[in-house]
Coordinates of C-alpha atoms in Angstrom, one line a residue:
X1 CA 45.4 -150.2 -85.1
X2 CA 44.8 -149.7 -88.8
X3 CA 41.4 -148.5 -88.3
X4 CA 42.7 -146.6 -85.6
X5 CA 44.4 -144.6 -88.8
X6 CA 41.5 -144.8 -90.6
X7 CA 39.8 -143.3 -88.1
X8 CA 42.9 -140.7 -87.6
X9 CA 43.0 -139.6 -91.6
X10 CA 39.0 -139.5 -91.1
X11 CA 39.1 -137.3 -88.7
X12 CA 41.6 -134.9 -90.2
X13 CA 40.4 -134.9 -93.8
X14 CA 36.9 -134.2 -91.6
X15 CA 38.4 -130.8 -90.4
X16 CA 40.9 -130.3 -93.1
X17 CA 37.8 -130.2 -95.7
X18 CA 35.7 -127.7 -92.8
X19 CA 35.9 -123.9 -93.9
X20 CA 38.5 -121.3 -91.5
X21 CA 35.5 -119.2 -91.3
X22 CA 32.5 -121.3 -90.5
X23 CA 33.1 -121.8 -86.7
X24 CA 34.3 -117.9 -86.5
X25 CA 30.7 -117.3 -88.6
X26 CA 28.8 -120.1 -86.7
X27 CA 29.7 -118.0 -83.3
X28 CA 29.3 -114.9 -84.5
X29 CA 26.1 -115.0 -86.4
X30 CA 24.0 -115.9 -82.9
X31 CA 26.1 -112.8 -81.2
X32 CA 25.4 -110.2 -83.7
X33 CA 21.8 -110.8 -84.8
X34 CA 20.2 -111.3 -80.6
X35 CA 17.2 -109.3 -81.5
X36 CA 16.8 -111.5 -84.7
X37 CA 16.8 -114.9 -82.9
X38 CA 13.2 -114.2 -81.7
X39 CA 10.6 -115.5 -82.6
X40 CA 8.4 -112.6 -84.3
X41 CA 5.7 -112.3 -82.0
X42 CA 8.6 -111.0 -79.5
X43 CA 8.9 -107.8 -78.9
X44 CA 12.7 -106.5 -79.2
X45 CA 14.7 -106.0 -76.3
X46 CA 16.1 -102.6 -77.1
X47 CA 14.3 -99.3 -78.2
X48 CA 15.0 -96.9 -80.6
X49 CA 17.2 -94.5 -77.8
X50 CA 19.4 -97.6 -77.7
X51 CA 19.7 -98.2 -81.4
X52 CA 20.3 -94.6 -81.8
X53 CA 23.2 -94.6 -79.3
X54 CA 24.8 -98.0 -80.5
X55 CA 25.2 -96.2 -83.6
X56 CA 29.1 -94.8 -84.9
X57 CA 30.5 -91.6 -83.5
X58 CA 30.5 -90.5 -87.5
X59 CA 26.2 -90.7 -87.2
X60 CA 26.0 -89.7 -84.5
X61 CA 27.6 -86.5 -85.5
X62 CA 25.7 -86.8 -88.7
X63 CA 22.2 -87.0 -87.1
X64 CA 23.0 -84.1 -84.2
X65 CA 24.5 -81.8 -86.6
X66 CA 22.0 -82.2 -89.1
X67 CA 19.1 -81.9 -86.7
X68 CA 20.5 -78.7 -85.7
X69 CA 21.0 -77.2 -88.6
X70 CA 17.6 -78.3 -89.3
X71 CA 15.9 -76.0 -86.5
X72 CA 18.2 -73.4 -86.9
X73 CA 16.7 -73.4 -90.5
X74 CA 13.2 -72.9 -89.2
X75 CA 13.8 -70.6 -87.3
X76 CA 15.1 -68.3 -89.7
X77 CA 12.6 -68.8 -92.3
X78 CA 9.7 -68.0 -89.1
X79 CA 12.5 -64.8 -88.5
X80 CA 11.9 -64.1 -92.2
X81 CA 8.2 -64.5 -92.8
X82 CA 7.1 -62.9 -89.4
X83 CA 8.8 -59.6 -90.5
X84 CA 5.5 -58.6 -92.5
X85 CA 5.0 -55.2 -94.5
X86 CA 7.3 -52.2 -94.5
X87 CA 5.8 -48.8 -94.6
X88 CA 8.0 -45.1 -94.6
X89 CA 8.9 -43.7 -91.5
X90 CA 10.2 -40.2 -93.4
X91 CA 11.0 -40.1 -96.2
X92 CA 13.1 -36.1 -98.1
X93 CA 15.5 -36.4 -94.9
X94 CA 18.8 -34.9 -95.2
X95 CA 22.2 -36.8 -94.8
X96 CA 22.4 -35.7 -91.1
X97 CA 18.7 -36.7 -89.5
X98 CA 18.8 -39.8 -91.5
X99 CA 22.3 -41.0 -90.3
X100 CA 20.5 -39.5 -86.4
X101 CA 17.6 -41.9 -87.6
X102 CA 19.7 -44.5 -88.2
X103 CA 21.5 -44.5 -85.0
X104 CA 18.4 -44.4 -83.0
X105 CA 16.9 -47.3 -84.8
X106 CA 19.5 -49.2 -84.1
X107 CA 20.0 -48.6 -80.0
X108 CA 15.8 -49.2 -80.0
X109 CA 16.7 -52.4 -82.2
X110 CA 13.8 -51.4 -84.7
X111 CA 14.4 -52.9 -88.2
X112 CA 14.8 -51.0 -91.1
X113 CA 14.9 -50.8 -94.7
X114 CA 16.1 -47.9 -97.5
X115 CA 13.9 -47.3 -100.4
X116 CA 14.0 -44.9 -103.5
X117 CA 17.5 -44.5 -103.7
X118 CA 17.9 -43.8 -99.4
X119 CA 15.5 -40.5 -99.9
X120 CA 13.2 -43.1 -97.6
X121 CA 13.6 -45.2 -94.5
X122 CA 11.4 -48.0 -94.3
X123 CA 10.2 -49.6 -90.4
X124 CA 8.0 -52.6 -89.9
X125 CA 3.9 -51.3 -90.5
X126 CA 3.0 -52.1 -86.7
X127 CA 6.1 -50.2 -85.3
X128 CA 5.4 -46.9 -87.9
X129 CA 3.4 -45.0 -85.1
X130 CA 4.7 -46.0 -82.0
X131 CA 8.8 -45.7 -83.7
X132 CA 7.7 -41.6 -84.6
X133 CA 6.9 -41.0 -81.1
X134 CA 10.0 -42.2 -79.4
X135 CA 12.0 -40.5 -82.6
X136 CA 10.0 -37.4 -81.5
X137 CA 10.8 -37.8 -78.0
X138 CA 14.5 -37.6 -78.8
X139 CA 14.3 -34.9 -81.3
X140 CA 14.0 -36.4 -83.9
X141 CA 14.0 -35.1 -87.5
X142 CA 15.7 -32.3 -86.6
X143 CA 15.4 -30.6 -89.3
X144 CA 11.3 -30.6 -88.7
X145 CA 9.1 -27.9 -88.3
X146 CA 9.0 -26.3 -85.1
X147 CA 6.9 -23.7 -83.8
X148 CA 5.9 -21.8 -80.7
X149 CA 7.0 -25.0 -78.7
X150 CA 10.4 -24.5 -78.6
X151 CA 9.5 -21.8 -76.3
X152 CA 8.7 -24.7 -74.1
X153 CA 12.6 -25.5 -73.5
X154 CA 13.6 -21.8 -72.7
X155 CA 16.9 -22.2 -71.0
X156 CA 17.6 -20.6 -67.5
X157 CA 19.8 -17.0 -68.4
X158 CA 19.0 -16.9 -72.1
X159 CA 19.3 -13.2 -72.8
X160 CA 16.5 -11.3 -74.6
X161 CA 18.0 -11.3 -77.9
X162 CA 18.0 -15.1 -77.7
X163 CA 14.1 -15.5 -76.3
X164 CA 13.4 -12.7 -79.3
X165 CA 14.9 -14.9 -82.2
X166 CA 13.4 -18.1 -80.4
X167 CA 9.8 -16.4 -80.9
X168 CA 10.8 -15.0 -84.1
X169 CA 11.8 -18.6 -84.8
X170 CA 9.0 -19.9 -83.8
X171 CA 6.0 -17.7 -85.3
X172 CA 8.1 -19.0 -88.8
X173 CA 7.5 -22.4 -88.2
X174 CA 3.8 -21.7 -87.4
X175 CA 3.3 -19.9 -90.8
X176 CA 4.9 -22.4 -92.1
X177 CA 2.4 -25.1 -90.7
X178 CA -0.6 -23.1 -91.5
X179 CA 1.1 -22.2 -95.6
X180 CA 1.7 -25.7 -95.9
X181 CA -1.9 -27.3 -95.5
X182 CA -3.4 -25.6 -98.5
X183 CA -3.7 -28.5 -100.9
X184 CA -1.8 -26.5 -103.7
X185 CA 1.6 -26.2 -101.8
X186 CA 4.3 -29.1 -101.1
X187 CA 6.4 -27.2 -98.7
X188 CA 7.1 -23.5 -97.9
X189 CA 9.9 -21.6 -95.9
X190 CA 8.6 -18.1 -94.3
X191 CA 11.7 -15.9 -93.6
X192 CA 10.6 -12.3 -90.9
X193 CA 12.1 -9.6 -90.4
X194 CA 11.4 -7.8 -87.6
X195 CA 13.1 -4.5 -86.5
X196 CA 14.0 -3.7 -83.2
X197 CA 11.4 -1.4 -81.7
X198 CA 12.6 2.2 -80.0
X199 CA 11.0 5.3 -78.5
X200 CA 11.4 7.1 -81.7
X201 CA 8.1 6.8 -83.2
X202 CA 9.1 8.4 -86.7
X203 CA 12.5 6.1 -86.9
X204 CA 10.6 2.9 -86.5
X205 CA 10.6 1.0 -88.9
X206 CA 7.8 -1.8 -90.3
X207 CA 8.4 -5.3 -90.1
X208 CA 8.1 -7.3 -93.8
X209 CA 8.2 -11.1 -94.6
X210 CA 9.0 -12.8 -97.6
X211 CA 7.5 -16.2 -98.4
X212 CA 8.7 -19.3 -100.6
X213 CA 6.5 -21.3 -101.8
X214 CA 7.1 -25.0 -103.7
X215 CA 3.8 -26.4 -105.5
X216 CA 3.1 -29.5 -106.0
X217 CA 3.8 -30.8 -110.0
X218 CA 1.0 -29.1 -112.3
X219 CA -0.9 -26.4 -109.5
X220 CA -1.2 -23.1 -109.6
X221 CA -2.1 -20.5 -107.0
X222 CA -4.4 -18.1 -108.3
X223 CA -5.1 -14.1 -107.0
X224 CA -7.7 -15.0 -104.3
X225 CA -4.9 -17.9 -103.2
X226 CA -2.1 -15.5 -103.5
X227 CA -4.2 -12.7 -101.3
X228 CA -4.8 -14.9 -98.7
X229 CA -1.1 -16.3 -98.2
X230 CA -0.4 -12.7 -98.0
X231 CA -3.0 -11.6 -95.1
X232 CA -2.7 -14.7 -93.4
X233 CA 1.3 -13.8 -92.7
X234 CA 0.7 -9.7 -92.5
X235 CA -2.6 -10.1 -89.9
X236 CA 0.3 -12.5 -87.5
X237 CA 2.5 -10.3 -87.3
X238 CA 1.8 -6.6 -85.4
X239 CA 1.6 -3.8 -87.5
X240 CA 3.0 -5.3 -90.7
X241 CA 2.1 -3.6 -94.4
X242 CA 0.5 -6.4 -96.4
X243 CA 2.9 -4.6 -98.9
X244 CA 5.3 -5.6 -97.5
X245 CA 4.9 -9.4 -97.7
X246 CA 6.2 -11.0 -100.7
X247 CA 5.5 -14.7 -102.4
X248 CA 7.4 -16.6 -104.8
X249 CA 7.5 -19.7 -106.1
X250 CA 9.9 -22.3 -106.3
X251 CA 10.8 -20.9 -109.4
X252 CA 11.7 -17.7 -108.1
X253 CA 8.9 -15.9 -109.9
X254 CA 7.2 -12.9 -108.0
X255 CA 3.6 -13.9 -107.2
X256 CA 2.9 -11.1 -104.8
X257 CA 4.0 -7.9 -104.2
X258 CA 3.1 -4.0 -106.0
X259 CA 4.4 -4.9 -109.2
X260 CA 3.1 -8.4 -109.4
X261 CA 2.5 -9.5 -112.7
X262 CA 2.7 -5.9 -114.1
X263 CA 6.1 -7.2 -116.4
X264 CA 5.7 -10.5 -116.6
X265 CA 3.1 -11.0 -118.9
X266 CA -0.2 -12.9 -117.9
X267 CA -1.1 -13.7 -113.9
X268 CA -1.7 -17.1 -113.2
X269 CA -5.3 -16.7 -113.7
X270 CA -5.3 -14.7 -116.8
X271 CA -3.9 -17.8 -118.4
X272 CA -6.3 -20.1 -116.8
X273 CA -8.7 -18.3 -118.5
X274 CA -6.9 -18.2 -122.2
X275 CA -6.5 -22.0 -121.3
X276 CA -10.0 -22.3 -120.7
X277 CA -11.2 -20.8 -124.0
X278 CA -9.3 -22.3 -126.0
X279 CA -10.4 -25.3 -124.3
X280 CA -13.6 -24.9 -125.2
X281 CA -13.3 -23.9 -128.8
X282 CA -10.9 -27.3 -129.3
X283 CA -14.1 -29.2 -128.1
X284 CA -16.8 -27.6 -129.9
X285 CA -14.3 -28.4 -133.1
X286 CA -13.8 -32.1 -131.9
X287 CA -17.7 -33.0 -130.9
X288 CA -18.4 -31.2 -135.0
X289 CA -16.2 -33.1 -136.2
X290 CA -15.9 -36.6 -135.4
X291 CA -18.9 -38.0 -136.5
X292 CA -18.2 -37.1 -139.4
X293 CA -14.4 -38.0 -139.6
X294 CA -13.7 -40.8 -136.4
X295 CA -11.9 -39.8 -133.1
X296 CA -8.4 -41.4 -134.5
X297 CA -8.7 -39.6 -137.8
X298 CA -8.5 -35.8 -136.2
X299 CA -6.4 -33.0 -134.6
X300 CA -7.5 -29.9 -133.9
X301 CA -6.0 -27.0 -131.9
X302 CA -7.8 -23.3 -131.5
X303 CA -5.3 -20.2 -130.1
X304 CA -7.0 -17.6 -128.4
X305 CA -6.0 -13.8 -128.4
X306 CA -7.3 -12.2 -125.6
X307 CA -7.4 -8.9 -124.4
X308 CA -6.9 -8.0 -120.6
X309 CA -6.5 -4.5 -121.1
X310 CA -8.3 -1.9 -119.3
X311 CA -9.3 1.8 -120.7
X312 CA -11.7 4.1 -118.8
X313 CA -13.8 7.5 -120.6
X314 CA -15.6 10.2 -118.5
X315 CA -17.1 12.9 -120.9
X316 CA -19.1 16.1 -119.9
X317 CA -22.2 17.2 -122.9
X318 CA -23.3 20.9 -122.5
X319 CA -26.4 21.6 -124.5
X320 CA -28.1 24.9 -124.7
X321 CA -32.0 25.2 -124.3
X322 CA -33.0 26.5 -127.3
X323 CA -35.6 26.1 -129.7
X324 CA -39.8 26.2 -128.9
X325 CA -40.3 23.2 -127.9
X326 CA -37.1 23.7 -125.1
X327 CA -38.1 23.5 -121.1
X328 CA -36.1 25.4 -119.1
X329 CA -36.2 25.1 -115.3
X330 CA -35.2 27.7 -113.3
X331 CA -32.7 27.1 -110.7
X332 CA -32.6 30.2 -109.0
X333 CA -34.5 34.5 -109.3
X334 CA -33.6 37.4 -107.9
X335 CA -35.7 40.6 -107.6
X336 CA -33.9 44.4 -106.4
X337 CA -36.5 47.3 -106.0
X338 CA -35.5 51.0 -106.4
X339 CA -37.3 54.0 -106.0
X340 CA -37.4 58.0 -105.3
X341 CA -39.2 60.9 -104.4
X342 CA -40.8 63.7 -106.9
X343 CA -43.1 66.1 -107.9
X344 CA -46.8 66.3 -106.7
X345 CA -48.2 67.8 -109.9
X346 CA -48.9 65.3 -112.8
X347 CA -46.9 64.5 -115.6
X348 CA -46.9 62.9 -119.0
X349 CA -49.2 63.9 -121.6
X350 CA -52.5 64.1 -120.9
X351 CA -55.7 62.2 -122.0
X352 CA -56.7 58.1 -122.1
X353 CA -53.4 56.8 -123.4
X354 CA -51.7 57.7 -119.9
X355 CA -54.7 56.8 -118.1
X356 CA -54.0 53.3 -119.6
X357 CA -53.0 49.7 -116.6
X358 CA -49.6 48.3 -117.6
X359 CA -49.0 45.9 -119.8
X360 CA -47.4 42.3 -117.9
X361 CA -43.1 42.3 -117.8
X362 CA -41.8 40.2 -120.3
X363 CA -38.2 39.0 -119.8
X364 CA -36.3 36.6 -123.1
X365 CA -34.6 33.1 -122.0
X366 CA -32.0 34.5 -123.8
X367 CA -29.9 38.7 -123.9
X368 CA -29.8 41.3 -121.6
X369 CA -32.9 42.5 -119.2
X370 CA -35.4 44.8 -120.5
X371 CA -36.6 48.0 -118.3
X372 CA -40.2 47.3 -116.7
X373 CA -42.4 49.9 -119.3
X374 CA -44.7 50.2 -115.9
X375 CA -41.9 51.5 -114.0
X376 CA -40.4 54.3 -116.8
X377 CA -44.0 54.9 -117.1
X378 CA -45.0 55.0 -113.4
X379 CA -42.2 57.2 -112.2
X380 CA -42.5 59.5 -115.5
X381 CA -46.2 59.9 -114.4
X382 CA -45.2 61.3 -111.0
X383 CA -42.2 63.0 -111.6
X384 CA -40.1 60.3 -109.3
X385 CA -37.7 57.4 -109.8
X386 CA -38.5 54.1 -109.6
X387 CA -36.5 51.4 -110.5
X388 CA -37.1 47.1 -110.2
X389 CA -34.0 44.4 -111.6
X390 CA -34.8 40.8 -111.6
X391 CA -32.3 37.9 -112.4
X392 CA -33.4 34.7 -113.0
X393 CA -31.5 31.6 -113.3
X394 CA -31.9 28.4 -115.4
X395 CA -30.7 24.3 -115.3
X396 CA -28.3 24.1 -118.6
X397 CA -28.5 20.4 -119.8
X398 CA -25.5 18.3 -118.7
X399 CA -24.4 14.7 -120.2
X400 CA -21.2 12.7 -117.9
X401 CA -20.9 9.7 -119.8
X402 CA -18.3 7.1 -118.1
X403 CA -16.9 4.1 -120.2
X404 CA -14.9 0.7 -119.7
X405 CA -13.7 -1.5 -121.9
X406 CA -14.6 -5.1 -120.8
X407 CA -11.6 -7.2 -120.0
X408 CA -11.0 -10.5 -121.2
X409 CA -12.0 -10.0 -125.1
X410 CA -11.3 -12.2 -127.6
X411 CA -9.3 -10.4 -130.3
X412 CA -8.8 -12.9 -132.5
X413 CA -9.3 -17.1 -133.2
X414 CA -6.5 -19.4 -135.0
X415 CA -8.0 -22.8 -135.7
X416 CA -5.5 -25.4 -137.2
X417 CA -7.1 -28.6 -137.9
X418 CA -5.7 -32.1 -140.0
X419 CA -7.7 -34.3 -140.7
X420 CA -6.5 -38.2 -141.9
X421 CA -6.5 -39.9 -145.1
X422 CA -9.8 -41.5 -146.0
X423 CA -10.1 -45.9 -145.2
X424 CA -11.5 -47.5 -148.4
X425 CA -12.0 -51.2 -149.0
X426 CA -12.3 -53.1 -152.0
X427 CA -14.0 -55.6 -153.4
X428 CA -11.0 -57.8 -152.2
X429 CA -10.9 -56.7 -148.4
X430 CA -8.2 -54.8 -149.3
X431 CA -7.9 -51.9 -147.6
X432 CA -6.2 -48.6 -149.0
X433 CA -5.6 -44.5 -147.6
X434 CA -7.6 -42.1 -149.6
X435 CA -7.3 -38.3 -149.4
X436 CA -10.6 -36.4 -149.4
X437 CA -11.5 -34.4 -151.7
X438 CA -11.7 -30.2 -152.4
X439 CA -15.6 -30.7 -152.1
X440 CA -15.1 -32.3 -149.0
X441 CA -12.1 -30.3 -147.6
X442 CA -14.4 -26.6 -147.9
X443 CA -17.3 -28.8 -146.3
X444 CA -15.4 -29.1 -143.3
X445 CA -13.6 -25.9 -143.3
X446 CA -17.3 -24.1 -143.5
X447 CA -18.2 -26.3 -140.2
X448 CA -15.6 -25.0 -138.5
X449 CA -15.7 -21.8 -138.9
X450 CA -19.5 -21.6 -138.1
X451 CA -18.4 -23.7 -134.7
X452 CA -16.2 -21.1 -133.8
X453 CA -18.1 -18.1 -134.8
X454 CA -15.6 -17.3 -137.6
X455 CA -15.2 -13.2 -138.3
X456 CA -13.5 -11.6 -140.8
X457 CA -13.6 -8.4 -139.2
X458 CA -11.9 -9.4 -136.2
X459 CA -9.4 -11.3 -138.5
X460 CA -10.2 -15.0 -137.5
X461 CA -8.2 -17.5 -139.5
X462 CA -8.9 -21.2 -140.0
X463 CA -6.8 -23.5 -142.1
X464 CA -8.1 -27.6 -142.5
X465 CA -5.7 -29.9 -144.1
X466 CA -5.2 -33.4 -145.4
X467 CA -2.4 -35.3 -144.6
X468 CA -2.2 -39.5 -143.9
X469 CA -1.3 -40.1 -140.2
X470 CA 2.2 -42.2 -139.1
X471 CA 0.8 -45.4 -137.2
X472 CA 3.6 -45.8 -134.2
X473 CA 3.7 -49.6 -134.0
X474 CA 3.8 -50.7 -130.7
X475 CA 7.9 -50.8 -129.3
X476 CA 8.9 -54.3 -128.6
X477 CA 10.3 -55.1 -125.1
X478 CA 13.5 -57.3 -126.3
X479 CA 14.9 -56.9 -122.7
X480 CA 15.5 -61.2 -121.8
X481 CA 13.1 -62.3 -119.8
X482 CA 15.7 -62.6 -116.5
X483 CA 16.7 -59.2 -117.2
X484 CA 13.1 -57.1 -116.4
X485 CA 12.8 -55.3 -113.6
X486 CA 10.1 -57.7 -113.0
X487 CA 11.8 -60.8 -113.0
X488 CA 14.9 -59.5 -110.7
X489 CA 12.5 -58.0 -107.9
X490 CA 10.5 -62.0 -108.5
X491 CA 14.2 -63.3 -107.7
X492 CA 15.0 -61.2 -105.4
X493 CA 12.0 -62.1 -103.5
X494 CA 12.1 -65.5 -103.7
X495 CA 16.1 -65.7 -103.1
X496 CA 15.5 -65.9 -99.2
X497 CA 12.7 -68.7 -98.4
X498 CA 14.7 -70.9 -101.7
X499 CA 17.5 -70.6 -99.9
X500 CA 16.4 -71.7 -97.2
X501 CA 14.3 -74.3 -98.2
X502 CA 17.4 -75.9 -100.2
X503 CA 19.2 -75.7 -97.3
X504 CA 17.3 -77.7 -94.7
X505 CA 16.5 -80.3 -98.0
X506 CA 20.4 -80.6 -98.0
X507 CA 20.5 -81.4 -94.2
X508 CA 16.8 -83.9 -94.3
X509 CA 18.2 -85.4 -96.9
X510 CA 22.1 -85.4 -96.8
X511 CA 22.1 -86.1 -93.0
X512 CA 19.1 -86.7 -90.4
X513 CA 17.7 -89.5 -93.2
X514 CA 20.6 -91.7 -93.3
X515 CA 21.7 -91.7 -89.6
X516 CA 17.7 -92.5 -88.7
X517 CA 17.6 -95.2 -91.2
X518 CA 20.7 -96.6 -89.9
X519 CA 18.9 -96.5 -86.2
X520 CA 15.9 -98.5 -87.7
X521 CA 16.1 -102.1 -86.3
X522 CA 16.2 -104.6 -89.0
X523 CA 13.7 -106.0 -90.4
X524 CA 12.7 -109.4 -92.5
X525 CA 14.8 -110.3 -95.2
X526 CA 17.0 -107.1 -94.6
X527 CA 21.0 -107.0 -95.4
X528 CA 23.1 -107.3 -92.7
X529 CA 25.1 -104.0 -94.2
X530 CA 22.4 -101.9 -93.2
X531 CA 23.7 -102.7 -89.4
X532 CA 27.7 -102.6 -89.3
X533 CA 29.7 -99.9 -90.4
X534 CA 31.0 -101.7 -93.8
X535 CA 31.4 -101.2 -97.3
X536 CA 31.2 -104.9 -98.4
X537 CA 27.4 -106.0 -98.8
X538 CA 26.8 -109.4 -96.9
X539 CA 24.3 -111.4 -98.6
X540 CA 20.5 -111.3 -97.5
X541 CA 19.2 -114.0 -95.0
X542 CA 16.4 -115.6 -94.6
X543 CA 14.0 -115.4 -91.5
X544 CA 15.8 -116.0 -88.6
X545 CA 15.3 -119.3 -87.1
X546 CA 16.6 -121.3 -83.9
X547 CA 19.9 -122.8 -84.7
X548 CA 21.2 -126.6 -83.1
X549 CA 24.1 -126.7 -81.6
X550 CA 27.2 -128.6 -83.3
X551 CA 27.1 -132.8 -83.0
X552 CA 29.7 -134.5 -81.4
X553 CA 32.3 -136.6 -83.9
X554 CA 32.3 -140.0 -82.4
X555 CA 35.5 -140.8 -84.1
X556 CA 37.5 -137.5 -83.5
X557 CA 37.1 -138.3 -79.6
X558 CA 38.2 -141.9 -79.9
X559 CA 41.1 -140.9 -81.8
X560 CA 41.8 -138.5 -79.2
X561 CA 41.2 -140.6 -76.2
X562 CA 43.3 -143.6 -78.1
X563 CA 46.1 -140.5 -78.1
X564 CA 45.4 -140.0 -74.8
X565 CA 46.0 -143.8 -73.7
X566 CA 48.9 -144.9 -75.9
X567 CA 51.2 -141.8 -76.4
X568 CA 53.5 -144.2 -77.8
X569 CA 51.2 -145.9 -80.5
X570 CA 50.9 -141.9 -81.7
X571 CA 53.8 -141.2 -81.7
X572 CA 55.0 -143.9 -84.0
X573 CA 51.5 -143.4 -86.2
X574 CA 53.0 -139.7 -86.6
X575 CA 56.6 -141.2 -87.3
X576 CA 55.0 -143.1 -90.0
X577 CA 52.9 -140.7 -92.2
X578 CA 56.2 -138.5 -91.9
X579 CA 58.6 -140.9 -93.3
X580 CA 56.0 -142.1 -96.2
X581 CA 55.6 -138.8 -97.4
X582 CA 59.6 -138.5 -97.5

């Protein structure tokens, strides 16, 4: 009995000394690590999919949501990068045309952008021509220039007035297109005044036209180009006189017409000629003084006063043929002769004097005509009458002189030259500015006079002075780097890809990577908290090994069988323990 009690005590002590969680741990570990219980050479019975399915709902949600978000970010980045370069579709549109075009682009599912404060519409470069053709088929933009294609859309039942107005609009559009093709013209508008024709020829009015030009900045039109525009318009409209065409520029100045340039000073061609003369003289001065002074130490300007007045004089001079050396040229000669009957008796003084032959008649160049002596002698000798008259016309010297003064004559030249001080470096290397001497200034002035062809009679003047030049310090941009326009543009361009990349990193490292790590199979020496959702870190286990079944305690089995066979004795023993403890 004592032996039985000792065995019972030892068995109870063994049961009391055994940790309460050991049986649970021994029963749980073989069930919790079925895959790790195999030998290293054995293949696991479950794959990655089974491990993913075995995850908790929270891990599954993180893995699925992260994967979907990553795919969406990749698609958004691909779409953003596939947009490519944008080019101008239309520029300088009115608000009405711009709104209509944007509405049409939205219906066509074409992406677009704005530029220059909304003045230009940009579309992808590979769709520019296609979109323009599709918009043109829809009649957009409506503010564009239209020509005779208006006649193709003639409506049935339109009146004669509407047909004539459509023709006039088409003609104005065609002329606008032709004028806009000039290099110096940015845009143009043509207004035609075509009067109605009636049956009365005297009462018919002549057509007229007005052309408004918008020139490119810095461009001008010469007389030949303006005349070409005038003749282009007048030749396109029947019975239009070129004088009935008025051409204006964007400032409202009249470029053509009967009084064009008469009261407005010099015209464009004359101004260009004056500028050319002044530029040539200025270049001469710079070319002669730059090798002596230096390019940066010289400033020169020449002003030319040009006379564009036109004068014409005509004079006639008559010189008489006088003097011994004068040679006269007979222009015409006229002779008239008359004879009358007389007596047959001889008359006159007898003798040798009356029997001499007549002397040749001589007529002076100037003075009254003299009667012929022979005729008088013959008439007196015969007793009858005989009369002869001769008229001779001679050419008189005449000189006609026509004088036309040349236009564009230089009346006066004014030259102004400024020379910088001379730089002098001393022995210590210090540079100072020294003014030029009077002798040097006089020599430079003489060079300038000879260069421009100085004429005191013409009233030319040359002024050359010496003054120190002010050196402009370069302006330092104090704008912070983050406020500069180029930095802001760079940030705008990198904002979208940077944001997409950041979101992708957050999704990958915050949701997808932990879920994938939880779905991996445990390795040797791995912590058990990687496989269970528990905040408590379990100790690291060694390599899994085969566990032996727990051994059987012989004393405990003997005590159990003794209790079954002798319940009265067991009751007495328990009663004895209780009474002893009490």
